[in-house]
Each structure stands twice: as structure tokens, then as C-alpha cells.
Short mmCIF file of C-alpha atoms and ligand atoms in Angstrom, two decimals:
data_model
loop_
_atom_site.label_atom_id
_atom_site.label_comp_id
_atom_site.label_asym_id
_atom_site.label_seq_id
_atom_site.Cartn_x
_atom_site.Cartn_y
_atom_site.Cartn_z
CA MET A 279 9.45 -37.28 -36.89
CA VAL A 280 11.73 -40.32 -36.65
CA LEU A 281 12.22 -41.81 -33.17
CA ALA A 282 15.03 -44.35 -32.99
CA THR A 283 15.31 -47.21 -30.52
CA GLY A 284 18.11 -49.36 -32.00
CA GLY A 285 17.70 -52.87 -33.48
CA THR A 286 19.32 -54.61 -36.41
CA ILE A 287 18.44 -51.64 -38.61
CA ALA A 288 21.17 -49.80 -36.64
CA GLY A 289 23.41 -52.87 -36.37
CA THR A 290 26.94 -53.49 -37.63
CA ALA A 291 28.81 -56.65 -38.63
CA ALA A 292 32.56 -57.13 -39.13
CA SER A 293 32.05 -58.00 -42.79
CA ALA A 294 29.49 -56.91 -45.40
CA GLY A 295 28.76 -60.55 -46.24
CA ASP A 296 27.58 -61.37 -42.72
CA ASN A 297 23.81 -61.01 -42.31
CA VAL A 298 23.49 -62.78 -38.96
CA GLY A 299 26.71 -62.36 -36.94
CA TYR A 300 26.32 -58.69 -36.01
CA SER A 301 25.76 -56.35 -33.09
CA ALA A 302 22.39 -54.60 -33.08
CA ALA A 303 21.95 -50.93 -32.07
CA GLN A 304 25.34 -49.43 -32.99
CA ILE A 305 24.65 -46.56 -35.42
CA GLY A 306 22.86 -43.33 -34.49
CA ILE A 307 19.71 -42.33 -36.34
CA GLU A 308 21.18 -39.12 -37.82
CA GLN A 309 23.90 -41.19 -39.46
CA LEU A 310 21.42 -43.80 -40.72
CA LEU A 311 19.18 -41.18 -42.29
CA ALA A 312 22.13 -39.29 -43.81
CA ARG A 313 23.00 -42.43 -45.80
CA ILE A 314 19.63 -42.45 -47.61
CA PRO A 315 19.83 -40.10 -50.62
CA ALA A 316 16.03 -40.18 -51.13
CA LEU A 317 15.56 -38.33 -47.83
CA GLN A 318 17.80 -35.36 -48.55
CA GLY A 319 15.81 -32.13 -48.43
CA LEU A 320 12.69 -33.74 -46.94
CA PRO A 321 11.26 -32.25 -43.71
CA VAL A 322 12.30 -35.21 -41.57
CA LEU A 323 13.57 -34.70 -38.00
CA ALA A 324 15.07 -37.41 -35.80
CA GLU A 325 15.50 -38.16 -32.13
CA GLN A 326 17.40 -41.05 -30.52
CA VAL A 327 15.10 -42.33 -27.75
CA ALA A 328 17.12 -45.48 -27.00
CA GLN A 329 19.85 -47.63 -28.52
CA ILE A 330 19.09 -51.28 -27.69
CA ASP A 331 18.63 -54.72 -29.20
CA SER A 332 14.85 -55.10 -28.97
CA LYS A 333 15.20 -58.52 -27.33
CA ASP A 334 16.06 -56.38 -24.27
CA MET A 335 13.04 -54.08 -24.58
CA ASP A 336 11.92 -52.87 -21.17
CA TRP A 337 9.57 -50.54 -19.35
CA ASP A 338 11.97 -47.57 -19.27
CA VAL A 339 12.22 -47.53 -23.06
CA TRP A 340 8.49 -48.11 -23.56
CA ARG A 341 7.63 -45.30 -21.19
CA ALA A 342 10.10 -42.87 -22.80
CA LEU A 343 8.89 -43.85 -26.28
CA ALA A 344 5.21 -43.40 -25.43
CA GLN A 345 5.93 -40.01 -23.89
CA ARG A 346 8.01 -38.82 -26.85
CA CYS A 347 5.29 -40.03 -29.24
CA ALA A 348 2.62 -38.18 -27.24
CA HIS A 349 4.79 -35.04 -27.28
CA TRP A 350 5.40 -35.07 -31.02
CA LEU A 351 1.88 -36.16 -31.99
CA ALA A 352 0.57 -33.07 -30.20
CA GLN A 353 2.61 -30.74 -32.48
CA ASP A 354 0.54 -29.42 -35.40
CA SER A 355 3.64 -29.42 -37.61
CA VAL A 356 4.14 -33.19 -37.17
CA GLN A 357 2.25 -35.24 -39.74
CA GLY A 358 3.32 -38.64 -38.46
CA ILE A 359 5.95 -40.61 -36.57
CA VAL A 360 8.31 -43.33 -37.74
CA ILE A 361 9.95 -45.51 -35.07
CA THR A 362 13.02 -47.57 -35.92
CA HIS A 363 12.98 -50.74 -33.84
CA GLY A 364 14.39 -54.26 -33.65
CA THR A 365 12.20 -56.96 -35.16
CA ASP A 366 12.16 -59.26 -32.12
CA THR A 367 9.67 -57.37 -29.95
CA LEU A 368 8.33 -54.95 -32.56
CA GLU A 369 4.82 -56.42 -32.33
CA GLU A 370 4.75 -55.82 -28.57
CA THR A 371 5.87 -52.19 -28.81
CA ALA A 372 3.40 -51.57 -31.65
CA TYR A 373 0.52 -53.00 -29.62
CA PHE A 374 1.59 -51.16 -26.44
CA LEU A 375 1.68 -47.83 -28.29
CA GLN A 376 -1.68 -48.46 -29.95
CA GLN A 377 -3.24 -49.21 -26.57
CA VAL A 378 -1.82 -46.19 -24.76
CA LEU A 379 -1.82 -43.60 -27.56
CA ALA A 380 -4.65 -44.70 -29.90
CA PRO A 381 -3.26 -41.99 -32.21
CA ALA A 382 -5.31 -40.11 -34.79
CA LYS A 383 -2.03 -39.60 -36.71
CA PRO A 384 0.13 -42.46 -38.05
CA VAL A 385 2.82 -44.03 -35.86
CA VAL A 386 4.80 -46.37 -38.11
CA LEU A 387 7.28 -48.87 -36.70
CA THR A 388 9.95 -50.12 -39.04
CA CYS A 389 12.98 -52.37 -38.79
CA ALA A 390 15.47 -54.50 -40.70
CA MET A 391 16.44 -58.14 -40.84
CA ARG A 392 19.97 -57.34 -41.99
CA PRO A 393 22.43 -54.98 -40.31
CA ALA A 394 23.20 -51.56 -41.78
CA THR A 395 26.60 -52.85 -42.95
CA ALA A 396 25.15 -55.67 -45.09
CA LEU A 397 25.87 -55.77 -48.80
CA LEU A 398 22.14 -55.57 -49.51
CA ALA A 399 20.75 -53.98 -46.34
CA ASP A 400 16.94 -53.83 -46.12
CA GLY A 401 16.79 -51.03 -43.54
CA PRO A 402 17.05 -47.99 -45.84
CA GLN A 403 14.18 -49.13 -48.07
CA ASN A 404 12.07 -49.93 -45.01
CA ILE A 405 12.67 -46.42 -43.64
CA VAL A 406 11.72 -44.83 -46.98
CA ASP A 407 8.55 -46.99 -47.10
CA ALA A 408 7.66 -46.18 -43.48
CA LEU A 409 8.03 -42.44 -44.15
CA ALA A 410 5.77 -42.80 -47.20
CA VAL A 411 3.09 -44.38 -44.96
CA ALA A 412 3.56 -41.76 -42.22
CA ALA A 413 3.04 -39.02 -44.80
CA TRP A 414 0.07 -40.70 -46.49
CA PRO A 415 -3.16 -38.63 -46.36
CA GLY A 416 -5.63 -40.21 -43.96
CA ALA A 417 -3.13 -42.56 -42.35
CA GLN A 418 -3.74 -43.15 -38.64
CA GLY A 419 -3.06 -45.55 -35.80
CA VAL A 420 -0.01 -47.65 -35.01
CA VAL A 421 1.22 -49.82 -37.86
CA ALA A 422 4.38 -51.68 -38.84
CA VAL A 423 6.13 -51.55 -42.20
CA CYS A 424 8.59 -54.24 -43.28
CA ALA A 425 9.56 -55.48 -46.75
CA GLY A 426 6.91 -53.30 -48.40
CA VAL A 427 4.05 -54.73 -46.30
CA VAL A 428 1.97 -52.65 -43.87
CA HIS A 429 0.58 -54.45 -40.80
CA ALA A 430 -1.83 -53.19 -38.11
CA ALA A 431 -0.49 -53.22 -34.54
CA ASP A 432 -3.34 -55.52 -33.44
CA ASP A 433 -2.44 -58.23 -35.92
CA VAL A 434 1.29 -57.98 -36.58
CA ALA A 435 3.61 -60.76 -35.43
CA LYS A 436 7.13 -61.79 -36.33
CA VAL A 437 6.71 -65.08 -38.17
CA HIS A 438 10.17 -65.81 -39.54
CA PRO A 439 13.66 -65.65 -37.97
CA TYR A 440 15.57 -64.91 -41.19
CA ARG A 441 13.43 -63.89 -44.20
CA LEU A 442 13.38 -60.17 -45.06
CA ASP A 443 9.57 -60.33 -45.13
CA ALA A 444 9.56 -61.50 -41.52
CA PHE A 445 6.10 -60.34 -40.38
CA GLY A 446 2.56 -61.57 -40.85
CA SER A 447 -0.92 -60.37 -39.92
CA GLY A 448 -2.51 -63.80 -39.52
CA ASP A 449 -6.14 -64.23 -40.59
CA ALA A 450 -6.66 -60.47 -40.84
CA GLY A 451 -4.05 -60.06 -43.56
CA PRO A 452 -1.92 -56.97 -44.08
CA LEU A 453 -3.31 -53.43 -44.14
CA GLY A 454 -1.64 -52.72 -47.43
CA HIS A 455 1.54 -52.57 -49.51
CA VAL A 456 4.02 -49.80 -50.24
CA GLU A 457 5.02 -49.79 -53.88
CA GLU A 458 7.45 -47.19 -55.19
CA GLY A 459 6.42 -44.71 -52.50
CA ARG A 460 2.69 -45.24 -53.02
CA LEU A 461 0.41 -46.99 -50.58
CA ARG A 462 -2.01 -49.64 -51.84
CA LEU A 463 -4.43 -49.92 -48.94
CA LEU A 464 -6.28 -53.24 -48.61
CA ARG A 465 -8.43 -52.47 -45.59
CA ASN A 466 -9.26 -49.63 -43.19
CA TRP A 467 -6.76 -47.94 -40.91
CA PRO A 468 -6.78 -49.24 -37.33
CA VAL A 469 -9.02 -47.29 -34.98
CA ALA A 470 -8.71 -46.97 -31.23
CA PRO A 471 -10.21 -50.14 -29.69
CA VAL A 472 -10.77 -48.65 -26.26
CA ASN A 473 -10.72 -45.13 -24.95
CA THR A 474 -7.83 -45.68 -22.55
CA ALA A 475 -5.45 -43.20 -24.10
CA PRO A 476 -5.75 -40.12 -21.86
CA SER A 477 -5.52 -42.00 -18.55
CA ALA A 478 -3.03 -44.54 -19.87
CA ILE A 479 -0.41 -41.96 -20.76
CA GLU A 480 -0.82 -40.32 -17.32
CA ASN A 481 -0.65 -43.69 -15.58
CA ILE A 482 2.52 -44.77 -17.33
CA ALA A 483 4.24 -41.44 -16.59
CA LYS A 484 3.84 -42.18 -12.88
CA ALA A 485 4.72 -45.88 -12.94
CA GLN A 486 8.26 -46.96 -12.06
CA GLN A 487 7.42 -50.47 -13.30
CA LEU A 488 4.56 -52.29 -14.94
CA PRO A 489 2.79 -54.82 -12.69
CA ARG A 490 4.44 -58.23 -12.94
CA VAL A 491 2.56 -60.42 -15.42
CA GLU A 492 4.12 -63.64 -16.71
CA ILE A 493 3.25 -65.91 -19.63
CA VAL A 494 2.75 -69.66 -19.17
CA LEU A 495 2.34 -72.10 -22.06
CA ASN A 496 0.21 -75.23 -22.15
CA HIS A 497 2.00 -78.22 -23.70
CA ALA A 498 2.23 -81.98 -23.43
CA GLY A 499 3.20 -82.80 -19.86
CA ALA A 500 2.39 -79.30 -18.57
CA SER A 501 1.93 -79.11 -14.81
CA GLY A 502 0.95 -76.47 -12.30
CA ALA A 503 4.44 -76.27 -10.79
CA MET A 504 5.46 -73.12 -12.62
CA VAL A 505 2.20 -71.36 -11.70
CA ARG A 506 2.69 -72.21 -8.03
CA ASP A 507 6.25 -70.84 -8.18
CA LEU A 508 5.01 -67.63 -9.79
CA VAL A 509 2.32 -67.16 -7.16
CA ALA A 510 4.88 -67.77 -4.40
CA GLY A 511 7.06 -65.13 -6.08
CA GLY A 512 4.30 -62.51 -5.92
CA VAL A 513 3.12 -62.44 -9.55
CA ARG A 514 0.14 -60.10 -10.12
CA GLY A 515 -1.13 -61.65 -13.32
CA ILE A 516 -0.64 -64.68 -15.55
CA VAL A 517 -1.41 -64.99 -19.25
CA VAL A 518 -1.77 -68.59 -20.28
CA ALA A 519 -1.27 -69.55 -23.91
CA GLY A 520 -3.56 -72.53 -24.21
CA THR A 521 -3.34 -75.23 -26.82
CA GLY A 522 -5.75 -75.00 -29.77
CA ASN A 523 -9.06 -73.50 -28.73
CA GLY A 524 -7.66 -72.46 -25.35
CA THR A 525 -7.42 -75.92 -23.78
CA LEU A 526 -5.27 -76.50 -20.70
CA HIS A 527 -3.66 -79.59 -19.17
CA GLN A 528 -5.72 -80.52 -16.11
CA GLY A 529 -2.80 -80.00 -13.70
CA LEU A 530 -2.03 -76.58 -15.12
CA GLU A 531 -5.70 -75.57 -15.09
CA ALA A 532 -6.14 -76.54 -11.44
CA ALA A 533 -3.11 -74.47 -10.42
CA LEU A 534 -4.33 -71.49 -12.45
CA LEU A 535 -7.80 -71.59 -10.91
CA ALA A 536 -6.25 -71.77 -7.44
CA ALA A 537 -4.10 -68.74 -8.32
CA GLN A 538 -7.17 -66.87 -9.56
CA ALA A 539 -9.04 -67.67 -6.34
CA GLY A 540 -6.06 -66.20 -4.47
CA GLY A 541 -6.32 -62.89 -6.35
CA VAL A 542 -3.99 -63.38 -9.33
CA ALA A 543 -5.49 -61.96 -12.55
CA LEU A 544 -5.66 -64.45 -15.44
CA LEU A 545 -6.09 -64.12 -19.19
CA LEU A 546 -6.36 -67.01 -21.63
CA ALA A 547 -4.97 -66.77 -25.18
CA SER A 548 -4.31 -69.47 -27.77
CA ARG A 549 -0.79 -70.58 -28.66
CA CYS A 550 -1.99 -71.09 -32.27
CA ALA A 551 -0.36 -68.70 -34.74
CA ASN A 552 -3.67 -67.78 -36.38
CA GLY A 553 -7.23 -67.14 -35.24
CA SER A 554 -8.45 -66.64 -31.69
CA ILE A 555 -10.37 -68.75 -29.18
CA VAL A 556 -13.99 -69.51 -30.06
CA ARG A 557 -16.00 -70.16 -26.88
CA HIS A 558 -19.38 -71.91 -26.75
CA ALA A 559 -19.91 -70.82 -23.14
CA ALA A 560 -18.11 -68.53 -20.70
CA GLY A 561 -15.19 -70.43 -19.23
CA PRO A 562 -13.64 -69.85 -15.81
CA ILE A 563 -10.72 -67.83 -17.26
CA ARG A 564 -11.21 -64.56 -19.18
CA MET A 565 -10.17 -64.90 -22.82
CA HIS A 566 -8.12 -62.57 -24.98
CA ALA A 567 -8.46 -62.45 -28.75
CA ARG A 568 -4.81 -61.67 -29.50
CA SER A 569 -1.50 -63.43 -28.92
CA ALA A 570 -0.19 -64.11 -25.42
CA VAL A 571 2.43 -61.31 -25.64
CA LYS A 572 -0.29 -58.81 -26.54
CA ALA A 573 -2.66 -60.15 -23.88
CA ARG A 574 0.15 -59.60 -21.38
CA ILE A 575 0.34 -55.90 -22.29
CA ASP A 576 -3.42 -55.47 -21.82
CA LEU A 577 -3.33 -57.21 -18.45
CA GLN A 578 -0.39 -55.06 -17.31
CA LEU A 579 -2.13 -51.85 -18.35
CA GLU A 580 -5.34 -53.01 -16.69
CA LEU A 581 -3.55 -53.77 -13.42
CA LEU A 582 -1.70 -50.46 -13.66
CA ALA A 583 -4.97 -48.55 -14.10
N1 LIG B 1874 17.63 -58.88 -32.13
C1 LIG B 1874 17.31 -57.82 -33.09
C2 LIG B 1874 16.36 -56.83 -32.41
O1 LIG B 1874 15.23 -57.17 -32.22
C3 LIG B 1874 16.68 -58.42 -34.28
C4 LIG B 1874 16.30 -57.43 -35.34
O2 LIG B 1874 16.23 -56.24 -35.16
O3 LIG B 1874 16.01 -57.90 -36.47
O4 LIG B 1874 16.77 -55.75 -32.07
#
């Protein structure tokens, strides 16, 4: 089952030579799939869940996508799901779906760095590779496929604004590679980290919005001003991306601890691209092992529950 959400993979430019000046989310999924000769005759169905540039990803699309995934995953005739998605927030959607679905079947997000009208578009090959992973015996969990590389939802992050191979898995490394329709698996399929799936999908069906959680970054000259503004604005949670091993400017830290004392939920992540915080003793702010954008999803789901 292919669920489409838009992105550059469905984008169009005025000229075939233009790989960057395009509009994302223009072409419907049926049309995109019809252009790929390798798919003709295969038992592949498609549904357009949304048609957006993933920079604008929001709760309505996430909720609809999670519900459509849950619906199709429950059908015995469905072996796996492929989701076409923009690259910009792909890692967030992948992580969100892993946390709420924890699927025993594969849910494979794929994308493109060049629009569908490009002379050498990367989208069709990515779709073919993603379908190969979704159909692979034993495949499970939420993963991303781009430029022949398979990444686990927990680890995947966009690491390049232009290169076709735009994603990385940090220290963990990729799950595997797709080569001529065959999967070369390097490590085990992701398994459900927490048993939140049954209640999570019920909770999100009821929620009109996710609780408001914002991300704050530590940096040279950071102060607590932004945190105080957020608290005044009624924020429910703050994820702070600390420098290095989760360090915080003293002014920022003081404002965060005051917010926490006032009932705002905090999570500390590292702004480093690789690794996660190594603590020698429990600090005053709960840590998260993943990136700030993924920590934000966990805190939102926690507050929702
Ligand atoms: N802005 C686009 C999106 O995320 C970028 C892409 O798909 O590559 O939808």
C-alpha cells in the first residue's frame, strides 16, 4: 500500500534542468506510480493522504497518516506500507509513526531530492527501492529509504540540503542497502521501544492538537528570555538542545529550572549531530537519547497520554 503525502518527489519545476526552483506536492500518487514501468502489474495500491511540502507538516496530516497506516496494517492482504514524503521533516514523521504504531509489518518512508520533472529524477528509483524493502520477508518497523540506503526511524536524520543521499543514521549507521531490488541488511530491524501503540493510536484519534512543546537551543550568548516568553505564552513542554554533552548557558538553565518548577515539562537533548548525552550523575533535567525534534515528539505524546 502506498500512502502519499506530497514533497519534492511529487514536485514540478518549469524546466527539466532545474533541481531546486520547483513547487513541491503537485503530482498525484496514481500519476507518479503510472510513470514507473517496473511497477506495472505489481499488486500495489495507492491512496493520497495529503499533498503538502513537508516543511509544513502538521498534526492533521500526522493524525490522518497514523490512522490510515493503522487501518491498512490491520488488513491481512497488506504486506507493507510505503509512504511518499518530503525530505525536510521525514525523520520526524518516521519517528512519530514508530512511536505510535510500533508496527510488526514494514512502514517505509521514501522521498526525493529532485522534483518529478527533473532530467534525472531520483524519486522513481527511491519508490522502487522502498517497495522492495516493504515486500522483503521479515521486514518490520518504520524505516526510511533514500538513495539506496535504509535507515531506522530512531536514527534517521536529514544531513544534507542538496545531495541525493541526503540522510544519515549517525553512530548507529544504516540498517542496510537496496541493490538491484535486493536488500543487504547490516543490522536487525527496529523493534518497538515502548508498548505505547494501542493507547497512542486511540489518544491521537481524540486529540484536536498535540500539546504545545517548543524547542530551545543553547548557544553562545543564550539567555533565558525566550524560555520566559514561552512560559508566559502557556507552553506545556520545552525540549532544550544543549551544547555538547547537554551543557546549558547559566542564564538559560536558570530560566528552564524556574519553568520546570512552575509545571512545564522539560527534556534535554544534545545539539551534536552524532551520539547522545553521557551523564555521570542524574541532572536536574530529564535527558533524551535522540535529537531534539524526536525528543519533542516523545514529550508531546507523553503529555497527550
Ligand atoms: N521542502 C521539500 C519537502 O520536504 C523538500 C523535499 O521533499 O526534498 O517537502
